C-alpha positions as CSV (number, residue, x, y, z in Angstrom):
1,M,-122.9,70.0,11.3
2,S,-123.7,71.4,14.7
3,S,-125.9,69.4,17.1
4,F,-128.1,70.9,19.8
5,T,-129.8,67.8,21.1
6,S,-128.7,64.4,22.5
7,P,-127.9,61.9,19.8
8,T,-128.9,59.0,22.1
9,T,-132.6,59.9,22.4
10,R,-134.3,57.7,19.7
11,A,-137.8,58.2,18.5
12,G,-140.6,55.9,19.7
13,R,-144.0,55.0,18.4
14,R,-145.6,58.3,19.4
15,E,-143.0,60.3,17.4
16,W,-143.5,58.3,14.2
17,I,-147.3,58.6,14.6
18,A,-146.9,62.4,14.9
19,L,-144.8,62.4,11.7
20,A,-147.5,60.5,9.9
21,V,-150.0,63.2,11.0
22,L,-147.7,66.0,9.9
23,M,-147.6,64.6,6.4
24,I,-151.2,65.6,5.8
25,P,-150.7,69.4,5.7
26,V,-147.4,68.8,3.7
27,L,-149.4,66.9,1.1
28,L,-152.2,69.5,1.1
29,V,-149.8,72.4,0.3
30,S,-147.8,70.5,-2.2
31,V,-150.8,69.3,-4.2
32,D,-152.4,72.7,-4.1
33,N,-149.2,74.1,-5.8
34,T,-149.9,72.0,-9.0
35,V,-153.5,70.9,-9.0
36,L,-154.9,74.1,-10.4
37,S,-153.2,74.0,-13.8
38,F,-155.5,71.4,-15.3
39,A,-158.6,73.2,-14.0
40,L,-157.9,76.5,-15.7
41,P,-159.7,75.7,-19.0
42,E,-162.9,74.8,-17.1
43,I,-162.5,77.8,-14.8
44,S,-162.2,80.1,-17.8
45,R,-165.4,78.7,-19.3
46,S,-167.3,78.9,-16.0
47,L,-166.2,82.2,-14.5
48,R,-165.0,84.0,-17.7
49,P,-162.0,85.8,-16.0
50,G,-160.0,88.4,-18.0
51,G,-156.4,87.8,-18.9
52,N,-155.1,89.6,-15.8
53,Q,-157.6,87.9,-13.5
54,L,-156.5,84.5,-14.8
55,M,-152.9,85.4,-14.1
56,W,-153.8,86.4,-10.5
57,I,-155.8,83.2,-10.0
58,V,-152.6,81.3,-10.7
59,D,-150.0,83.6,-9.1
60,I,-151.7,85.0,-6.0
61,Y,-151.2,81.7,-4.1
62,A,-147.4,81.6,-4.6
63,L,-147.1,85.3,-3.9
64,M,-148.9,85.1,-0.6
65,L,-147.0,81.9,0.3
66,A,-143.6,83.3,-0.4
67,G,-144.4,86.7,1.2
68,L,-145.6,85.3,4.5
69,L,-143.4,82.2,5.2
70,I,-140.7,84.1,7.2
71,A,-143.3,85.9,9.3
72,M,-145.3,82.8,10.0
73,G,-142.2,80.8,10.9
74,S,-141.3,83.4,13.4
75,L,-144.9,83.6,14.7
76,G,-144.9,79.8,15.3
77,D,-141.7,80.1,17.4
78,R,-143.5,82.7,19.5
79,I,-147.1,81.4,20.0
80,G,-146.4,77.6,19.5
81,R,-145.8,75.7,16.3
82,R,-148.6,73.2,16.8
83,R,-151.1,75.9,17.7
84,L,-150.2,77.8,14.5
85,L,-150.4,74.6,12.4
86,V,-153.9,73.7,13.7
87,V,-155.2,77.3,13.2
88,G,-153.7,77.4,9.8
89,A,-155.2,74.1,8.8
90,V,-158.7,75.2,9.8
91,G,-158.2,78.4,7.8
92,F,-156.9,76.4,4.8
93,G,-160.0,74.3,4.9
94,G,-162.3,77.3,5.0
95,A,-160.3,79.0,2.1
96,S,-160.6,75.7,0.1
97,A,-164.4,75.7,0.5
98,L,-164.5,79.4,-0.5
99,A,-162.4,78.7,-3.6
100,A,-164.4,75.6,-4.5
101,F,-167.7,77.4,-4.6
102,S,-166.6,80.7,-6.1
103,S,-169.1,82.3,-8.3
104,S,-166.8,84.9,-9.8
105,A,-163.2,85.4,-10.7
106,E,-162.8,88.0,-7.9
107,M,-164.1,85.5,-5.4
108,L,-161.7,82.8,-6.6
109,I,-158.8,85.2,-6.4
110,A,-159.7,86.0,-2.8
111,G,-160.0,82.3,-2.0
112,R,-156.6,81.6,-3.6
113,A,-155.1,84.5,-1.6
114,L,-156.4,83.0,1.6
115,L,-155.1,79.6,0.7
116,G,-151.6,81.2,0.3
117,F,-152.0,83.0,3.6
118,F,-152.9,79.9,5.6
119,G,-150.6,77.7,3.5
120,A,-147.7,79.8,4.8
121,T,-148.6,78.7,8.4
122,L,-148.4,75.0,7.5
123,M,-145.0,74.4,5.8
124,P,-142.6,76.0,8.3
125,S,-144.6,74.6,11.2
126,T,-144.3,71.0,9.9
127,L,-140.6,71.2,9.3
128,S,-139.8,73.0,12.6
129,L,-141.9,70.5,14.6
130,I,-139.9,67.7,13.0
131,R,-136.7,69.4,14.3
132,N,-138.1,69.4,17.8
133,I,-139.7,66.0,17.8
134,F,-136.8,64.0,16.5
135,E,-133.6,64.5,18.5
136,D,-131.6,61.6,17.1
137,A,-129.7,62.5,13.9
138,R,-130.7,59.4,11.9
139,D,-134.3,59.6,13.1
140,R,-134.4,63.3,12.1
141,R,-133.0,62.6,8.6
142,T,-135.6,59.8,8.1
143,A,-138.3,62.2,9.1
144,I,-137.0,64.9,6.8
145,A,-136.8,62.4,4.0
146,A,-140.5,61.6,4.6
147,W,-141.3,65.4,4.6
148,A,-139.3,66.0,1.4
149,S,-140.7,62.9,-0.3
150,M,-144.3,64.0,0.5
151,F,-143.6,67.5,-0.8
152,S,-142.1,66.4,-4.1
153,G,-144.6,63.5,-4.4
154,G,-147.5,65.8,-3.9
155,A,-146.3,68.1,-6.7
156,V,-146.6,65.2,-9.1
157,L,-149.7,63.8,-7.5
158,G,-151.5,67.1,-7.9
159,P,-151.9,66.8,-11.7
160,V,-152.9,63.1,-11.4
161,V,-155.6,63.8,-8.8
162,G,-156.7,67.0,-10.6
163,G,-157.0,65.1,-13.9
164,Y,-159.1,62.4,-12.3
165,L,-161.4,64.8,-10.5
166,L,-161.9,67.0,-13.6
167,E,-163.0,63.9,-15.6
168,H,-165.7,63.1,-13.0
169,F,-166.6,66.3,-11.2
170,W,-166.7,70.1,-11.6
171,W,-163.6,72.3,-11.3
172,G,-164.3,73.2,-7.6
173,S,-163.6,69.6,-6.6
174,V,-159.8,70.2,-6.9
175,F,-160.2,72.6,-3.9
176,L,-162.9,70.8,-2.0
177,L,-160.7,67.7,-1.7
178,N,-158.8,69.5,1.0
179,V,-161.7,69.8,3.4
180,P,-162.2,66.2,4.5
181,M,-158.4,65.8,4.9
182,I,-158.3,68.8,7.3
183,I,-161.3,67.5,9.3
184,V,-159.3,64.3,9.9
185,F,-156.1,66.2,10.5
186,V,-157.1,68.6,13.3
187,P,-158.1,66.2,16.0
188,L,-155.2,63.9,15.2
189,A,-152.8,66.8,15.4
190,L,-154.1,67.9,18.8
191,A,-153.9,64.3,20.1
192,T,-150.4,63.3,18.7
193,I,-148.2,66.3,18.0
194,P,-146.4,67.9,21.0
195,E,-146.4,71.6,21.3
196,S,-143.1,73.5,21.0
197,R,-142.0,77.1,20.9
198,D,-139.1,79.4,21.6
199,P,-138.7,79.5,25.4
200,R,-137.6,83.1,25.2
201,P,-139.6,84.7,22.4
202,G,-139.3,88.4,21.7
203,P,-142.2,90.8,21.5
204,F,-144.6,90.5,18.6
205,D,-143.4,92.8,15.8
206,P,-146.2,93.7,13.3
207,I,-143.9,96.2,11.6
208,S,-141.3,93.6,10.7
209,I,-144.1,91.3,9.5
210,G,-145.4,94.0,7.2
211,L,-141.9,94.8,5.9
212,S,-141.2,91.2,5.1
213,L,-144.5,90.9,3.2
214,V,-143.8,94.1,1.3
215,A,-140.3,92.9,0.5
216,M,-141.1,89.4,-0.7
217,V,-144.4,89.8,-2.6
218,P,-143.2,92.6,-5.0
219,L,-139.9,90.8,-5.6
220,V,-141.6,87.5,-6.5
221,F,-144.1,89.4,-8.6
222,A,-141.4,91.2,-10.4
223,I,-139.7,87.9,-11.3
224,K,-142.9,86.5,-12.6
225,H,-144.0,89.6,-14.5
226,G,-140.6,90.3,-15.9
227,A,-140.4,86.8,-17.4
228,G,-143.4,87.6,-19.6
229,H,-143.1,91.4,-20.1
230,G,-139.5,92.2,-19.7
231,L,-138.1,95.2,-17.7
232,D,-141.2,97.4,-18.0
233,D,-142.4,100.0,-15.6
234,T,-144.3,97.5,-13.5
235,T,-141.3,95.2,-13.2
236,L,-139.0,98.0,-12.2
237,A,-141.4,99.5,-9.7
238,S,-142.0,96.1,-8.1
239,L,-138.3,95.5,-7.8
240,A,-137.7,98.9,-6.3
241,L,-140.4,98.5,-3.7
242,G,-139.2,95.0,-2.7
243,I,-135.6,96.1,-2.4
244,V,-136.4,99.2,-0.3
245,A,-138.7,97.2,2.0
246,G,-136.1,94.4,2.2
247,W,-133.4,96.9,3.2
248,L,-135.7,98.4,5.9
249,F,-136.5,94.9,7.1
250,V,-132.8,94.0,7.5
251,R,-132.0,97.3,9.2
252,R,-134.9,96.8,11.7
253,Q,-133.7,93.2,12.5
254,Q,-130.1,94.4,13.0
255,R,-131.2,97.1,15.5
256,S,-133.7,94.9,17.4
257,S,-132.8,93.2,20.6
258,S,-135.4,90.5,19.8
259,P,-135.4,90.3,16.0
260,M,-138.2,88.5,14.1
261,L,-135.5,86.9,11.9
262,D,-132.1,86.2,13.4
263,L,-129.7,87.3,10.7
264,T,-126.8,85.7,12.5
265,L,-128.1,82.4,11.2
266,F,-126.7,83.4,7.8
267,R,-123.1,83.6,9.2
268,N,-123.1,79.8,9.4
269,P,-121.7,78.7,6.0
270,V,-123.5,75.3,6.3
271,F,-126.9,77.0,6.8
272,S,-126.3,79.5,4.0
273,G,-124.8,77.0,1.6
274,A,-127.6,74.5,2.1
275,L,-130.1,77.3,1.5
276,A,-128.4,78.3,-1.8
277,A,-128.2,74.7,-2.9
278,N,-131.9,74.2,-2.2
279,A,-132.9,77.3,-4.2
280,L,-130.8,76.3,-7.2
281,S,-132.1,72.7,-7.2
282,L,-135.7,73.9,-7.1
283,M,-134.9,76.4,-9.8
284,A,-133.7,73.7,-12.2
285,L,-136.5,71.3,-11.2
286,A,-139.2,73.9,-11.9
287,G,-137.7,74.6,-15.3
288,F,-137.8,70.9,-16.2
289,L,-141.5,70.7,-15.2
290,F,-142.3,73.9,-17.1
291,F,-141.1,72.6,-20.4
292,G,-141.8,68.9,-19.7
293,A,-145.5,69.4,-19.3
294,Q,-145.8,71.3,-22.6
295,L,-143.6,68.8,-24.4
296,L,-145.6,65.8,-23.3
297,Q,-149.0,67.4,-24.1
298,L,-148.5,69.7,-27.1
299,V,-145.7,67.9,-29.0
300,L,-146.1,64.3,-28.0
301,G,-149.9,64.5,-27.9
302,L,-150.5,63.1,-24.4
303,S,-153.5,64.1,-22.3
304,P,-152.9,66.0,-19.0
305,L,-153.5,62.8,-17.0
306,E,-151.2,60.8,-19.2
307,S,-148.5,63.5,-19.0
308,A,-148.7,63.4,-15.2
309,L,-148.4,59.6,-15.1
310,V,-145.1,59.9,-17.2
311,L,-143.6,61.8,-14.3
312,V,-144.7,59.4,-11.6
313,P,-141.6,57.1,-11.9
314,G,-139.4,60.2,-11.4
315,S,-141.4,61.1,-8.3
316,V,-141.1,57.6,-6.9
317,A,-137.3,57.7,-7.6
318,T,-137.1,61.0,-5.7
319,M,-138.8,59.5,-2.7
320,V,-136.7,56.4,-2.7
321,A,-133.5,58.5,-3.0
322,G,-134.6,60.7,-0.2
323,F,-134.9,57.7,2.2
324,A,-131.7,56.2,0.8
325,A,-129.8,59.4,1.7
326,V,-130.4,58.6,5.4
327,R,-128.1,55.6,5.2
328,V,-125.8,56.8,2.4
329,V,-124.8,59.9,4.4
330,E,-123.4,57.7,7.1
331,H,-120.7,56.5,4.7
332,I,-120.3,59.6,2.4
333,P,-120.0,63.0,4.1
334,P,-122.5,65.7,3.1
335,R,-119.7,67.8,1.5
336,T,-119.2,65.0,-1.0
337,L,-122.7,63.5,-1.2
338,V,-124.6,66.7,-2.0
339,P,-122.4,67.8,-4.8
340,M,-122.6,64.3,-6.3
341,S,-126.4,64.5,-6.2
342,F,-126.4,67.7,-8.1
343,V,-124.0,66.3,-10.7
344,L,-126.5,63.4,-11.1
345,S,-129.3,66.0,-11.6
346,A,-127.1,67.6,-14.2
347,S,-127.0,64.2,-16.0
348,G,-130.8,64.2,-16.1
349,Y,-130.8,67.5,-17.8
350,A,-128.1,66.3,-20.2
351,L,-130.3,63.5,-21.2
352,A,-133.0,66.0,-22.1
353,A,-130.6,68.3,-23.9
354,F,-128.7,65.8,-26.0
355,T,-131.0,62.9,-26.9
356,G,-132.2,64.6,-30.1
357,H,-136.0,64.4,-30.7
358,P,-137.6,63.8,-27.3
359,T,-139.9,60.8,-26.7
360,V,-142.1,59.8,-23.8
361,V,-139.4,57.3,-22.7
362,S,-136.5,59.9,-22.8
363,V,-138.5,62.4,-20.8
364,M,-139.4,59.7,-18.2
365,V,-135.8,58.6,-17.9
366,A,-134.4,62.1,-17.7
367,F,-136.9,63.0,-15.0
368,T,-136.1,59.8,-13.1
369,V,-132.3,60.5,-13.1
370,L,-133.0,64.1,-12.1
371,G,-135.4,63.0,-9.3
372,I,-132.7,60.7,-7.8
373,G,-130.3,63.6,-7.5
374,I,-133.0,66.0,-6.1
375,G,-134.1,63.4,-3.6
376,L,-130.6,62.8,-2.2
377,A,-129.9,66.5,-2.0
378,E,-133.1,67.7,-0.4
379,T,-133.0,65.3,2.5
380,I,-129.4,66.2,3.4
381,T,-129.6,69.9,2.8
382,N,-132.8,70.3,4.9
383,D,-131.2,68.3,7.7
384,L,-128.2,70.5,7.6
385,I,-130.4,73.6,7.7
386,L,-132.3,72.4,10.7
387,S,-129.5,70.8,12.7
388,S,-127.2,73.9,12.3
389,V,-129.6,76.1,14.4
390,P,-130.8,75.7,18.0
391,P,-134.2,74.0,18.3
392,A,-135.7,77.3,19.6
393,K,-135.0,78.9,16.2
394,A,-136.4,75.9,14.2
395,G,-139.4,77.9,13.0
396,A,-137.4,80.7,11.5
397,A,-134.9,78.3,9.9
398,S,-137.7,76.3,8.4
399,A,-139.4,79.4,7.1
400,I,-136.2,80.6,5.4
401,S,-135.7,77.1,3.9
402,E,-139.3,77.2,2.5
403,T,-138.8,80.7,1.2
404,A,-135.7,79.5,-0.7
405,Y,-137.8,76.7,-2.2
406,E,-140.4,79.2,-3.4
407,I,-137.9,81.7,-4.8
408,G,-136.1,78.8,-6.5
409,A,-139.3,77.6,-8.1
410,V,-140.3,81.1,-9.3
411,L,-136.8,81.7,-10.7
412,G,-136.9,78.3,-12.5
413,T,-140.2,79.2,-14.3
414,A,-139.1,82.8,-15.0
415,V,-135.5,82.4,-16.0
416,L,-135.5,79.0,-17.6
417,G,-138.9,79.6,-19.0
418,S,-137.6,82.8,-20.6
419,V,-134.8,80.8,-22.3
420,L,-137.4,78.4,-23.7
421,T,-139.7,81.1,-24.9
422,A,-136.9,83.2,-26.5
423,T,-135.5,80.2,-28.3
424,F,-138.9,79.1,-29.5
425,R,-139.8,82.5,-30.9
426,S,-136.5,83.0,-32.6
427,N,-136.6,79.6,-34.4
428,L,-140.3,79.5,-35.3
429,T,-140.9,79.9,-39.1
430,I,-144.3,81.1,-40.1
431,P,-145.4,81.0,-43.8
432,S,-146.7,84.3,-45.2
433,A,-150.1,82.6,-45.8
434,A,-150.7,82.5,-42.0
435,G,-150.7,86.3,-41.8
436,Y,-148.0,86.6,-39.1
437,G,-148.0,90.4,-39.2
438,E,-151.7,90.5,-38.3
439,N,-151.6,87.7,-35.8
440,E,-148.2,88.2,-34.1
441,N,-149.5,87.6,-30.6
442,A,-150.9,84.2,-31.7
443,F,-147.3,82.9,-32.0
444,E,-146.0,83.8,-28.5
445,T,-146.0,80.3,-27.1
446,L,-146.2,76.7,-28.3
447,G,-149.8,76.4,-27.0
448,S,-151.1,79.5,-28.7
449,T,-149.3,78.6,-32.0
450,M,-150.8,75.1,-32.1
451,Q,-154.2,76.6,-31.3
452,F,-153.9,79.1,-34.1
453,A,-152.7,76.4,-36.5
454,E,-155.9,74.4,-35.9
455,K,-157.9,77.2,-37.6
456,L,-156.0,76.9,-40.8
457,G,-156.2,74.4,-43.6
458,D,-153.5,72.2,-45.0
459,P,-150.7,72.5,-46.0
460,V,-150.2,75.7,-43.9
461,R,-151.4,74.0,-40.8
462,G,-148.9,71.2,-41.2
463,W,-146.0,73.6,-41.9
464,I,-146.7,75.7,-38.8
465,E,-147.1,72.6,-36.5
466,A,-143.9,71.1,-37.8
467,S,-142.0,74.3,-37.4
468,A,-143.5,74.9,-33.9
469,A,-142.5,71.3,-32.8
470,S,-139.0,71.7,-34.2
471,A,-138.5,75.2,-32.5
472,F,-139.8,73.9,-29.2
473,D,-137.5,70.9,-29.3
474,L,-134.6,73.3,-29.8
475,G,-135.9,75.4,-26.9
476,V,-136.0,72.3,-24.7
477,Q,-132.4,71.6,-25.6
478,F,-131.3,75.1,-24.8
479,T,-133.3,75.2,-21.5
480,A,-132.0,71.8,-20.4
481,G,-128.5,73.0,-21.2
482,A,-129.0,76.1,-19.1
483,A,-130.3,73.9,-16.3
484,I,-127.1,71.8,-16.4
485,F,-125.2,74.9,-15.4
486,V,-127.6,75.7,-12.6
487,A,-127.2,72.2,-11.2
488,L,-123.4,72.3,-11.5
489,G,-123.6,75.7,-9.8
490,A,-125.4,74.1,-6.9
491,A,-122.8,71.4,-6.8
492,L,-120.0,74.0,-6.6
493,V,-121.8,76.0,-3.9
494,S,-122.5,72.9,-1.7
495,R,-118.9,71.6,-2.2
496,R,-117.5,74.9,-0.9
497,T,-119.8,75.5,2.0
498,L,-120.9,72.2,3.5
499,R,-118.8,70.1,5.8
500,R,-119.0,66.7,7.5
501,G,-121.7,66.4,10.1
């Protein structure tokens, strides 16, 4: 691992206070990734969106976030990371209020798009500021562990907070929650967080920003759309547009004397290997959350809030493992520790795949084992990514890391979700009395199948519910089995590319 700062400069009180303040926007973005899912039924009743509109309400946030991360990371290097963070936080608060008080589906889609836009300014800014605030290697790892813990913890906290708010308030409260946190954050950020930027920034390049957006958004959309509709014209057209724009973006960066994205970063095997490992780990994690939420609610009969609480021990284990990695890596080199963590994650998926009929306890234990592996890996890989580039390039490196996160999460839902759906459909047995030929679309997913079964009388209802639960159990086993190979692939990549720091 390369080092570009003095290892003797230890962090003081001011640096740790700045870190605490930086955790607020990390929590905001992480919670916003997952808090919406429980509000969808009430949003559907209130705003009456169409099927495509509901899809865009869910997806537009991730599309904007993934598409703009690289551009915003580079922009922060140029204009100042704290400045971009504060401006983005104010915009995030305004977009949250717009989404909370939306009176139509179109207004809510616009609000979610703005949340994604301003959210893209927050995440790379926080991680790159950590790179520049904490010069000592151990301090930096501890700060990154806090960042990763807040990010993963917020993903689980989102459903818990969302479930509580929806039991007591209207659906807009899940967005309005952001506003008071930002009102507190902005003056604290200005008072405690030091400004940092690239001392020799290149000229602002709107063409490169546009190309990066046109490359990332269609590619992410193609993955999401293809998971549900296959390789149709929309999927192929989106893929083609993204690939062409990506090629033009790379060509422009190669020819520019001051590129928005320094492609030479990828020549460093530590940087590239850690990125690949991050994407693969998030891919497997997203797949687990995709089937775990359905399993807990639709098969085991838990409420959304109860389901979220089952995952809390795993989230806590992730946080603890992240901080433990700071000390463990002093005794076990990254090239050994990171692959070991992914093997541990694979063990969590193995518990889900081979324990037979799943229970609340087995899901909790599997997610806890998985979380320990993810927590260890994320702290070390993010530290390797940031410490392998000069501080001046921290914004771009952080943005690339965040983009790998987003792509990994999208691939997890799309690829592993497709394995689950295909296995479920092929093993679902529907009695002729249910009229499968006339109601084929009602049996696409576990949720729609159970909903359709509720309309039928016994014994047909019982037959369908039992068949659906059995088919979904088998789908979980196949999906967890596929995730084992993803985790072991991450172990292999990290073993071959990482070296001792």
